[in-house]
JSON list of C-alpha atoms and ligand atoms in Angstrom, two decimals:
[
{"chain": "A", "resi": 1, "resn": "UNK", "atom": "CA", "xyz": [0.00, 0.00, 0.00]},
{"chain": "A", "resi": 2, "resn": "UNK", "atom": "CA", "xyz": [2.84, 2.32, 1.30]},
{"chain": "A", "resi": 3, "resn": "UNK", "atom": "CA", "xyz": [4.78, 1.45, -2.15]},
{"chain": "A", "resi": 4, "resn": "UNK", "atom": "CA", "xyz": [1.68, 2.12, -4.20]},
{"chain": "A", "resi": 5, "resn": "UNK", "atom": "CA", "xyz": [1.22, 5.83, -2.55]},
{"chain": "A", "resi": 6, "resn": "UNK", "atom": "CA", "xyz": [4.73, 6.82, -3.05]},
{"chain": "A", "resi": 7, "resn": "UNK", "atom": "CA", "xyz": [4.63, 5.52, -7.04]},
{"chain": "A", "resi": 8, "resn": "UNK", "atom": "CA", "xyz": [1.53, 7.71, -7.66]},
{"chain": "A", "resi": 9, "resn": "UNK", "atom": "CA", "xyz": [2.00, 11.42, -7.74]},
{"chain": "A", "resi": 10, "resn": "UNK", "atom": "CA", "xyz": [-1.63, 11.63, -8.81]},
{"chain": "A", "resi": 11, "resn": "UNK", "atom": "CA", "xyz": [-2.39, 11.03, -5.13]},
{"chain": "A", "resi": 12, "resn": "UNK", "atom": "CA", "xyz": [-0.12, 13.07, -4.06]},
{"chain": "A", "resi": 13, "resn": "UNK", "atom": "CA", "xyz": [-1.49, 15.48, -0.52]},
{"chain": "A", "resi": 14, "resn": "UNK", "atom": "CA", "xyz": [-1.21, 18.81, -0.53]},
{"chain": "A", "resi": 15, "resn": "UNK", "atom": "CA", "xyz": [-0.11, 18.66, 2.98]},
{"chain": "A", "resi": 16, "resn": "UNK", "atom": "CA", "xyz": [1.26, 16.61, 5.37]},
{"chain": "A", "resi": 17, "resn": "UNK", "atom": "CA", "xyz": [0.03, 17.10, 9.50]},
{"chain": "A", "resi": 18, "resn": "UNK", "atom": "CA", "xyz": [-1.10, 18.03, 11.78]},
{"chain": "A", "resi": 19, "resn": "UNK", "atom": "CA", "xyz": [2.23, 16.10, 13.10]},
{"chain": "A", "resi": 20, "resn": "UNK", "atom": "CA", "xyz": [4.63, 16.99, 16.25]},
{"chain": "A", "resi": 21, "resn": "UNK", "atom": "CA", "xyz": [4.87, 17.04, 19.86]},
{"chain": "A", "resi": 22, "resn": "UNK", "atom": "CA", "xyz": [2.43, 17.32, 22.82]},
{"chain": "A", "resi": 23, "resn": "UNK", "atom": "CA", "xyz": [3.43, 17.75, 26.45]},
{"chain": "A", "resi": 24, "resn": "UNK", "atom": "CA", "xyz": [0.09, 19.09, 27.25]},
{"chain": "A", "resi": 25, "resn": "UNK", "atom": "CA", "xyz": [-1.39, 15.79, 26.58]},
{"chain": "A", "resi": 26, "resn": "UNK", "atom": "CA", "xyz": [1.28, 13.14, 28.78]},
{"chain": "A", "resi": 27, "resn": "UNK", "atom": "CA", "xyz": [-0.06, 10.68, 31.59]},
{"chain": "A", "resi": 28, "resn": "UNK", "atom": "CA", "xyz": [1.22, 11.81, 35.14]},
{"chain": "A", "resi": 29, "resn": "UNK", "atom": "CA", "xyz": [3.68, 8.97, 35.60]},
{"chain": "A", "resi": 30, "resn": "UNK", "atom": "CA", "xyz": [7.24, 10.36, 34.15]},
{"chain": "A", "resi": 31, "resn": "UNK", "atom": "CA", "xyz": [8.91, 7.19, 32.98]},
{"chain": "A", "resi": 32, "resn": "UNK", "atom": "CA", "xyz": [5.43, 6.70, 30.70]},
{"chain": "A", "resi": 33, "resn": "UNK", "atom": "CA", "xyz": [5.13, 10.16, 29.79]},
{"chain": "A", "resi": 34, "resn": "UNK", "atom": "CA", "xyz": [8.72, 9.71, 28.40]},
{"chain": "A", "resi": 35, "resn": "UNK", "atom": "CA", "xyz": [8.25, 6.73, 26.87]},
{"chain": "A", "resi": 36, "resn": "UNK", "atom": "CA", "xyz": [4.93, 8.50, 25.29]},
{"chain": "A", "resi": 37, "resn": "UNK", "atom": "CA", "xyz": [7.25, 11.52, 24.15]},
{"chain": "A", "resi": 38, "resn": "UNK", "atom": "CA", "xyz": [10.14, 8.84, 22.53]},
{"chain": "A", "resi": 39, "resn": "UNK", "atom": "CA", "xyz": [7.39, 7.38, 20.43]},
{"chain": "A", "resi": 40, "resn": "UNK", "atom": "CA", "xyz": [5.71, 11.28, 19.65]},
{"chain": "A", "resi": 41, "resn": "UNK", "atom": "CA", "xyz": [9.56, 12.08, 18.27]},
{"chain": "A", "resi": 42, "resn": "UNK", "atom": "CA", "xyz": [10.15, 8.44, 16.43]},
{"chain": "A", "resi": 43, "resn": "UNK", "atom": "CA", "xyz": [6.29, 9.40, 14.73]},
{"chain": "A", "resi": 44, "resn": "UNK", "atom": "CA", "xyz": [7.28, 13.26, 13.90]},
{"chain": "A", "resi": 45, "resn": "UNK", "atom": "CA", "xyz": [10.52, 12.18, 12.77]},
{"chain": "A", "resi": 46, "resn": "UNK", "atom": "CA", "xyz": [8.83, 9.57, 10.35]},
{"chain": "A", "resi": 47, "resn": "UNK", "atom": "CA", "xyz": [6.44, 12.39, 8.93]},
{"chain": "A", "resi": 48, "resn": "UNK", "atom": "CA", "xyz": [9.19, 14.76, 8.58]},
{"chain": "A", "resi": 49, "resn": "UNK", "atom": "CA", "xyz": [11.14, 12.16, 6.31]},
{"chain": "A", "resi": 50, "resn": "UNK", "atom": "CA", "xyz": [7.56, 11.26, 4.57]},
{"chain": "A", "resi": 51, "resn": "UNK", "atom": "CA", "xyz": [7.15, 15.06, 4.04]},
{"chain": "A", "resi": 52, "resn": "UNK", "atom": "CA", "xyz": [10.91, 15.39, 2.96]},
{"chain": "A", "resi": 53, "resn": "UNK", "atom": "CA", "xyz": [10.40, 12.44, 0.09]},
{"chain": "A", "resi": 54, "resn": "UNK", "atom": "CA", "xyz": [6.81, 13.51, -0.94]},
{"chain": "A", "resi": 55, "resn": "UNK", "atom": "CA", "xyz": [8.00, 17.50, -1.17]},
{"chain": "A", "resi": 56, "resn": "UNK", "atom": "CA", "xyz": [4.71, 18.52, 0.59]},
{"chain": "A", "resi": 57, "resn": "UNK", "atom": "CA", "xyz": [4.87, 21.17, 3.12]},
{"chain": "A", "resi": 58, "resn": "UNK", "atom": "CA", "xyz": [4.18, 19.79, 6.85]},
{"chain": "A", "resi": 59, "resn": "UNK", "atom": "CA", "xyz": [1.93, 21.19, 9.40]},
{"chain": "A", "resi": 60, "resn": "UNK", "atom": "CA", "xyz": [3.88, 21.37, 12.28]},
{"chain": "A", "resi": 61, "resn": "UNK", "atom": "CA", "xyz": [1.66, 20.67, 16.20]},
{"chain": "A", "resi": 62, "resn": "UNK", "atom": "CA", "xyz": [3.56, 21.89, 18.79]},
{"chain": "A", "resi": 63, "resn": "UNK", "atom": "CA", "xyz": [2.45, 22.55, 22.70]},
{"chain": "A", "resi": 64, "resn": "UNK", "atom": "CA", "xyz": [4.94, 22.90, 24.95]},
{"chain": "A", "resi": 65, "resn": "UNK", "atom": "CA", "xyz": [7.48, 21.57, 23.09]},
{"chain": "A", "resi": 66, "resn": "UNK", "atom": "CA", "xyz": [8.95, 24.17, 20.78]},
{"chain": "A", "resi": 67, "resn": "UNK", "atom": "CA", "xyz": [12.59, 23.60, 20.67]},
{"chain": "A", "resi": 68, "resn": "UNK", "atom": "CA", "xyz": [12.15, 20.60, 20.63]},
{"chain": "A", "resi": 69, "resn": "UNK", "atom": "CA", "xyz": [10.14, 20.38, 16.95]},
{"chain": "A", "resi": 70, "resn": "UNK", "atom": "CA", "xyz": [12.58, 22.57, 15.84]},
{"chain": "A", "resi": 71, "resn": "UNK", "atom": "CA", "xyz": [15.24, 20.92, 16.25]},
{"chain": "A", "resi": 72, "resn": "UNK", "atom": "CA", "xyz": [13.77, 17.73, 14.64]},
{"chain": "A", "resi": 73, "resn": "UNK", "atom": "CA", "xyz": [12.86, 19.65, 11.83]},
{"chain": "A", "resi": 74, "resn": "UNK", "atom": "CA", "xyz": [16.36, 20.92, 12.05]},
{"chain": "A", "resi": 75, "resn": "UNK", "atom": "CA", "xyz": [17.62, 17.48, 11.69]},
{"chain": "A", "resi": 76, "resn": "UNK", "atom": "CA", "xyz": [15.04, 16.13, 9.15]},
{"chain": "A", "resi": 77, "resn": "UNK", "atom": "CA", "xyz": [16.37, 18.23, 6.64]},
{"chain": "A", "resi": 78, "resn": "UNK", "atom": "CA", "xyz": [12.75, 19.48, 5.35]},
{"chain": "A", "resi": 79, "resn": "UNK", "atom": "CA", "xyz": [13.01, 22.69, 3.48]},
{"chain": "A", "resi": 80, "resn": "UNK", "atom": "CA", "xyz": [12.31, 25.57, 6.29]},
{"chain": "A", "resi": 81, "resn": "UNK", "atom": "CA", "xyz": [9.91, 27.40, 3.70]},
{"chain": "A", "resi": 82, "resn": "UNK", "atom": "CA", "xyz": [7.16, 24.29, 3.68]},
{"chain": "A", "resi": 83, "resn": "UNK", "atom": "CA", "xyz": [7.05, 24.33, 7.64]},
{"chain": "A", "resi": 84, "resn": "UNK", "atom": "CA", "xyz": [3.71, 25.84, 9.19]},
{"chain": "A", "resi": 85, "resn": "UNK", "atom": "CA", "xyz": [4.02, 26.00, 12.56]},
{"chain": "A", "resi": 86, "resn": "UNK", "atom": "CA", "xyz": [0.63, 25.39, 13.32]},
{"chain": "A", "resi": 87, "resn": "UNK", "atom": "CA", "xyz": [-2.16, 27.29, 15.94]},
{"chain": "A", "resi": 88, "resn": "UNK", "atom": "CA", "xyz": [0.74, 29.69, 16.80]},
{"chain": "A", "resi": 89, "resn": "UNK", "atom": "CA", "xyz": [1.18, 30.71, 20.69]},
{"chain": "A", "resi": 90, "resn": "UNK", "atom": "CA", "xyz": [4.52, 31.15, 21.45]},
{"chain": "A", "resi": 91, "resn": "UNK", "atom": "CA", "xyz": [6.09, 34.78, 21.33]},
{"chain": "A", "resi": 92, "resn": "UNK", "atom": "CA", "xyz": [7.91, 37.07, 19.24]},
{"chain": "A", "resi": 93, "resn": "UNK", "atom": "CA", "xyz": [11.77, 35.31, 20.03]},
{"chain": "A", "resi": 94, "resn": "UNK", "atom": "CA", "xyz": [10.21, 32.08, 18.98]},
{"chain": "A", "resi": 95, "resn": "UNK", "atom": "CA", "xyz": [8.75, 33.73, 16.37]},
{"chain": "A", "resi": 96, "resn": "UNK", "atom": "CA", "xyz": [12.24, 35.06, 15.18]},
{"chain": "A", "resi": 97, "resn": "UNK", "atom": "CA", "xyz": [13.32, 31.84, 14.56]},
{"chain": "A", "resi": 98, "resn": "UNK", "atom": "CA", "xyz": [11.25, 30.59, 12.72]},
{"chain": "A", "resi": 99, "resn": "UNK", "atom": "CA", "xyz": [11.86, 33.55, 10.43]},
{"chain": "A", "resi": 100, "resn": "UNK", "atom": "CA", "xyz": [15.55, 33.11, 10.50]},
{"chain": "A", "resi": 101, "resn": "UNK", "atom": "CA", "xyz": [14.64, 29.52, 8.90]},
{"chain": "A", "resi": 102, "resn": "UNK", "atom": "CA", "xyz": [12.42, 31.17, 6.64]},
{"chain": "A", "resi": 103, "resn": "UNK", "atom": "CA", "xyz": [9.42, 29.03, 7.99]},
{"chain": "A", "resi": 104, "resn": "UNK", "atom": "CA", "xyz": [6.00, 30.10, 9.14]},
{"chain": "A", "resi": 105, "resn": "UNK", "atom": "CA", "xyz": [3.48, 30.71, 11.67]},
{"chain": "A", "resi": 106, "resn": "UNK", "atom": "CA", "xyz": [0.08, 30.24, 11.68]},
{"chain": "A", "resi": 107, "resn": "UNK", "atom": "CA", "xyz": [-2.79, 32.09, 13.77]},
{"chain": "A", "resi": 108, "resn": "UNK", "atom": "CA", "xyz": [-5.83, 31.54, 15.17]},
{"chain": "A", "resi": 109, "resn": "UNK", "atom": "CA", "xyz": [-9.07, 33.02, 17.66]},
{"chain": "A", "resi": 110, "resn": "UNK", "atom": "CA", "xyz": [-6.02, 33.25, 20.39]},
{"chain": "A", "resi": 111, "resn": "UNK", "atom": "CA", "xyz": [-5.17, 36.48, 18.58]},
{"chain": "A", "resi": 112, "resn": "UNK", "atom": "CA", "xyz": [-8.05, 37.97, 19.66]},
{"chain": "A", "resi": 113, "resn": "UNK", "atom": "CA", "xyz": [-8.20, 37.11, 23.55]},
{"chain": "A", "resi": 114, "resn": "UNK", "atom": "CA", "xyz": [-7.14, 39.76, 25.59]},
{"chain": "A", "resi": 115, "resn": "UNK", "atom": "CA", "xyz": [-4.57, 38.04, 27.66]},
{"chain": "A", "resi": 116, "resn": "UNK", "atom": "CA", "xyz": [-2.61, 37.12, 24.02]},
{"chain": "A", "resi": 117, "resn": "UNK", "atom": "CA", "xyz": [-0.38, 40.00, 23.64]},
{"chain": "A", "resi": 118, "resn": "UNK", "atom": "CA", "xyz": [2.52, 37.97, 23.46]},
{"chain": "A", "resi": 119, "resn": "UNK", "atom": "CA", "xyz": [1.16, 35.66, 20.33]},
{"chain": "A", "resi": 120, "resn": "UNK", "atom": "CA", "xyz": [0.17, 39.08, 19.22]},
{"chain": "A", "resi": 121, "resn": "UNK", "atom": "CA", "xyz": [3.59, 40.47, 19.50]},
{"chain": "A", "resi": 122, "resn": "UNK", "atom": "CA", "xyz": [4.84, 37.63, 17.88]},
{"chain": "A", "resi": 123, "resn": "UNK", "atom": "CA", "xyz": [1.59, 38.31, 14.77]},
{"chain": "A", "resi": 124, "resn": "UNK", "atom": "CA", "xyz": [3.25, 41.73, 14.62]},
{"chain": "A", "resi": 125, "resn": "UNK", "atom": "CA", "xyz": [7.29, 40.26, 13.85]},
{"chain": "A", "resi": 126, "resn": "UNK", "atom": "CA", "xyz": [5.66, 37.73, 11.54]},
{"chain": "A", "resi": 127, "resn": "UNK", "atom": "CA", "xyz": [4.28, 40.86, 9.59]},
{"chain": "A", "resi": 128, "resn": "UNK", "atom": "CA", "xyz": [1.53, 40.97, 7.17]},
{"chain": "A", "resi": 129, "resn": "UNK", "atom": "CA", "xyz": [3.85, 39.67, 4.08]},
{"chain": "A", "resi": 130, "resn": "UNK", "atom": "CA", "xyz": [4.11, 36.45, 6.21]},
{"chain": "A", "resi": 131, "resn": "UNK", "atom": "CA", "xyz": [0.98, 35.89, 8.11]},
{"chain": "A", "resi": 132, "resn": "UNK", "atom": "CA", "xyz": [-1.22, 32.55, 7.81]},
{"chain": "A", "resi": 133, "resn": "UNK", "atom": "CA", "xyz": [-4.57, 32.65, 9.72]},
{"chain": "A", "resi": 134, "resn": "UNK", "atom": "CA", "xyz": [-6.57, 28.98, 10.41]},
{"chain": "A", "resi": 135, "resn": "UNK", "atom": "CA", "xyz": [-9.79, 27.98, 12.49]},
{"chain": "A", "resi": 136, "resn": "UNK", "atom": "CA", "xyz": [-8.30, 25.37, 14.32]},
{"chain": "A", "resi": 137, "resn": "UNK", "atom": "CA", "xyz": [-12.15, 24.60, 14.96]},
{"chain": "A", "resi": 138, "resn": "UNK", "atom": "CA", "xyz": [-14.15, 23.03, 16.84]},
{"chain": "A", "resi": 139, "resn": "UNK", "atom": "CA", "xyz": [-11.60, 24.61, 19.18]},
{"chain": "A", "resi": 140, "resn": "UNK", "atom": "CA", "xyz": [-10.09, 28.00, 20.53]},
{"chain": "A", "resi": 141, "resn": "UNK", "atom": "CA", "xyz": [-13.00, 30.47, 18.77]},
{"chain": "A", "resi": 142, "resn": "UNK", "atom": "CA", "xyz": [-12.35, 33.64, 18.68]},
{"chain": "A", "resi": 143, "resn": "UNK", "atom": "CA", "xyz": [-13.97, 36.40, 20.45]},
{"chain": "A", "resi": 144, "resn": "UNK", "atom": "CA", "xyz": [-17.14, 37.32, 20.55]},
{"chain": "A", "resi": 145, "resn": "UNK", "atom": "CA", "xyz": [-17.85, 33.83, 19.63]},
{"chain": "A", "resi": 146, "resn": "UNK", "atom": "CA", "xyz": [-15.36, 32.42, 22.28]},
{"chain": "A", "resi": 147, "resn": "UNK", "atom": "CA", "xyz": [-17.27, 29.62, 24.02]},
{"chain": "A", "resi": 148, "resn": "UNK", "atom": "CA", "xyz": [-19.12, 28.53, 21.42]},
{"chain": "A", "resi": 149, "resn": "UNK", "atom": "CA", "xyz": [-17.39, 25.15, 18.93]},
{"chain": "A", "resi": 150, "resn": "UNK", "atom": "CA", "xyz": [-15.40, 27.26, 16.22]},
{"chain": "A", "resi": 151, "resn": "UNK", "atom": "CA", "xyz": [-16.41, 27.03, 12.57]},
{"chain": "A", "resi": 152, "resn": "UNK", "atom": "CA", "xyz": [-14.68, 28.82, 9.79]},
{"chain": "A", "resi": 153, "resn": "UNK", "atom": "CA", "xyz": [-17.33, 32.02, 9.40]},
{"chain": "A", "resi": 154, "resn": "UNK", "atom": "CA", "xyz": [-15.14, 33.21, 12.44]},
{"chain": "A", "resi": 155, "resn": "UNK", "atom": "CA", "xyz": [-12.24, 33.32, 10.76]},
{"chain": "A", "resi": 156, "resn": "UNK", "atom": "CA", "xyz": [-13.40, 37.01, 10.07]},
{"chain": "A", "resi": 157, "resn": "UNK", "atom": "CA", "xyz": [-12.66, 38.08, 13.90]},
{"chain": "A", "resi": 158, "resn": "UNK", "atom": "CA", "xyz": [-9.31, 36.35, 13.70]},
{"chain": "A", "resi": 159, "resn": "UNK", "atom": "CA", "xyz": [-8.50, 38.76, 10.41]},
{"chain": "A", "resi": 160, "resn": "UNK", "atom": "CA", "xyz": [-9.60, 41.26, 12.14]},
{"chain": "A", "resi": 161, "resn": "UNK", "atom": "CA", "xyz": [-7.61, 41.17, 15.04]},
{"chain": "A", "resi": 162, "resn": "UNK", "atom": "CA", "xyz": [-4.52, 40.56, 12.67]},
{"chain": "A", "resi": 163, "resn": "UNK", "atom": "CA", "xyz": [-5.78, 44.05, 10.96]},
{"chain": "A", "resi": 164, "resn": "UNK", "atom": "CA", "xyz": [-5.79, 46.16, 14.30]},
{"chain": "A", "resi": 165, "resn": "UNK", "atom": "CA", "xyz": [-2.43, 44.86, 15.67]},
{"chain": "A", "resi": 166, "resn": "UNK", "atom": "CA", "xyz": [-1.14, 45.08, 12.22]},
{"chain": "A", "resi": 167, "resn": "UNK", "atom": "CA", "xyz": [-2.54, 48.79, 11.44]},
{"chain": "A", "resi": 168, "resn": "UNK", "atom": "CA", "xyz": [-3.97, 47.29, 8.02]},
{"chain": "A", "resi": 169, "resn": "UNK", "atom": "CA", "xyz": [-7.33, 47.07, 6.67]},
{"chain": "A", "resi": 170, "resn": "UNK", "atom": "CA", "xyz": [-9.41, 43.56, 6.76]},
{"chain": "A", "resi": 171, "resn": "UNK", "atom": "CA", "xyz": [-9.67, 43.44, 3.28]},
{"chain": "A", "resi": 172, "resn": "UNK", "atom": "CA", "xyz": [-5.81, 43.79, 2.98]},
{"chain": "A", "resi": 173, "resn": "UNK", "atom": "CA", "xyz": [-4.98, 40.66, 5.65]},
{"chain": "A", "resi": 174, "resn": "UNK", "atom": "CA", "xyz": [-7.51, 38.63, 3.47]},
{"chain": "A", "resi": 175, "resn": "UNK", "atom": "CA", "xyz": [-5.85, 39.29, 0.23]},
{"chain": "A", "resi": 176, "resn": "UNK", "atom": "CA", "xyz": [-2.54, 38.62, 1.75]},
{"chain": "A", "resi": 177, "resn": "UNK", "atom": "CA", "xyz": [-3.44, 35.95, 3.85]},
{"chain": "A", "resi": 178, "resn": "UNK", "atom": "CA", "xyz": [-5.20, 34.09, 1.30]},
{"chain": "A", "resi": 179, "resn": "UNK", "atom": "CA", "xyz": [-2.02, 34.52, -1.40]},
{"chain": "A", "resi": 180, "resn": "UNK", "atom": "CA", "xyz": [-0.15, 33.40, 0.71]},
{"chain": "A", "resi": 181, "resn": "UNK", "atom": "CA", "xyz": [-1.85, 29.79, 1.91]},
{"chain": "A", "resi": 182, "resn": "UNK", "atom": "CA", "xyz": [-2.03, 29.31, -1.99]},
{"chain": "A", "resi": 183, "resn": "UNK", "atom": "CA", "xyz": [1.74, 29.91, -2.41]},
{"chain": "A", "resi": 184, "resn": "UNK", "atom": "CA", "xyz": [2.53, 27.48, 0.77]},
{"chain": "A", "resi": 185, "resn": "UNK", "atom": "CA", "xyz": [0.44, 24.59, 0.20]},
{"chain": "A", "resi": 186, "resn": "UNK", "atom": "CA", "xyz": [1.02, 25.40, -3.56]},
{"chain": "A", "resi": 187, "resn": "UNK", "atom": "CA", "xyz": [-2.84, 25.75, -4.58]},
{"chain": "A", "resi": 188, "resn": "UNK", "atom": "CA", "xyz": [-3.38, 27.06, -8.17]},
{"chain": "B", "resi": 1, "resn": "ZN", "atom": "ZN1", "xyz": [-2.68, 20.98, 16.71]}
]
């Protein structure tokens, strides 16, 4: 089956992921949760490579583990520019090197809470040339829908939010936002 995937470009995804690490997510007991994080870095590692052969760009999860995916992706030798950081909430330095690598970071409804000023700050060094919005949905809505399961009509408050920290108009963070998903995941 494997064999038959890689032989057929027809078939090829546009995208590989969500893939990474997850320290939110570990049981309590520390030699399982390591042996739960081995196997996360063994699985991301595989993607990377699957990514790497396949030339698709890889959405990248990572919670609480930052460095950590970076330096896999470091040592997978994927392409930096076909690496989307996905559901961004780190700050501006991680944010910086990710830029440095010439990979990206993608936003969601966090942007708009108002205890987010740090994954704001980061929005704001990722600029509007680079910025990639997403739903993430059913989860982390954005206001004033927070609460509620996310769907992709809020995507709106999300742009809007990028506008106002930004200084840009809406319609100029969907134009730009929307160029560049096509360029990353290569859409026509
Ligand atoms: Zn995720």
């Amino acid at each position: 089956m494997e064999a038959y995937f890689l032989s057929s470009s027809a078939i090829k995804p546009v995208a590989l992921g969500e893939t990474g690490l997850d320290r939110f997510h570990l049981p309590k007991d520390a030699g399982e949760a390591e042996r739960i994080l081995d196997l996360q870095k063994a699985s991301f590692s595989q993607s990377l490579q699957l990514a790497k052969q396949w030339g698709v760009p890889v959405v990248v999860h990572s919670r609480g583990a930052f460095q950590e995916c970076v330096d896999l992706i470091d040592a997978s030798g994927v392409p930096w520019n076909q690496v989307i950081f996905h559901c961004f909430v780190e700050g501006p330095s991680e944010m910086e090197q990710l830029l440095r690598r010439g990979g990206w970071g993608s936003f969601t409804g966090v942007a708009t809470y108002k205890s987010a000023d740090t994954v704001r700050q980061a929005l704001r060094a990722q600029g509007l040339g680079r910025l990639m919005l997403e739903t993430d949905a059913p989860y982390l809505t954005p206001v004033p829908h927070r609460g509620k399961p996310n769907e992709p009509a809020y995507l709106v408050h999300t742009a809007e939010a990028a506008a106002q920290t930004l200084g840009v108009t809406l319609a100029e963070v969907i134009e730009t936002t929307t160029d560049t998903a096509k360029t990353v995941f290569q859409i026509p």
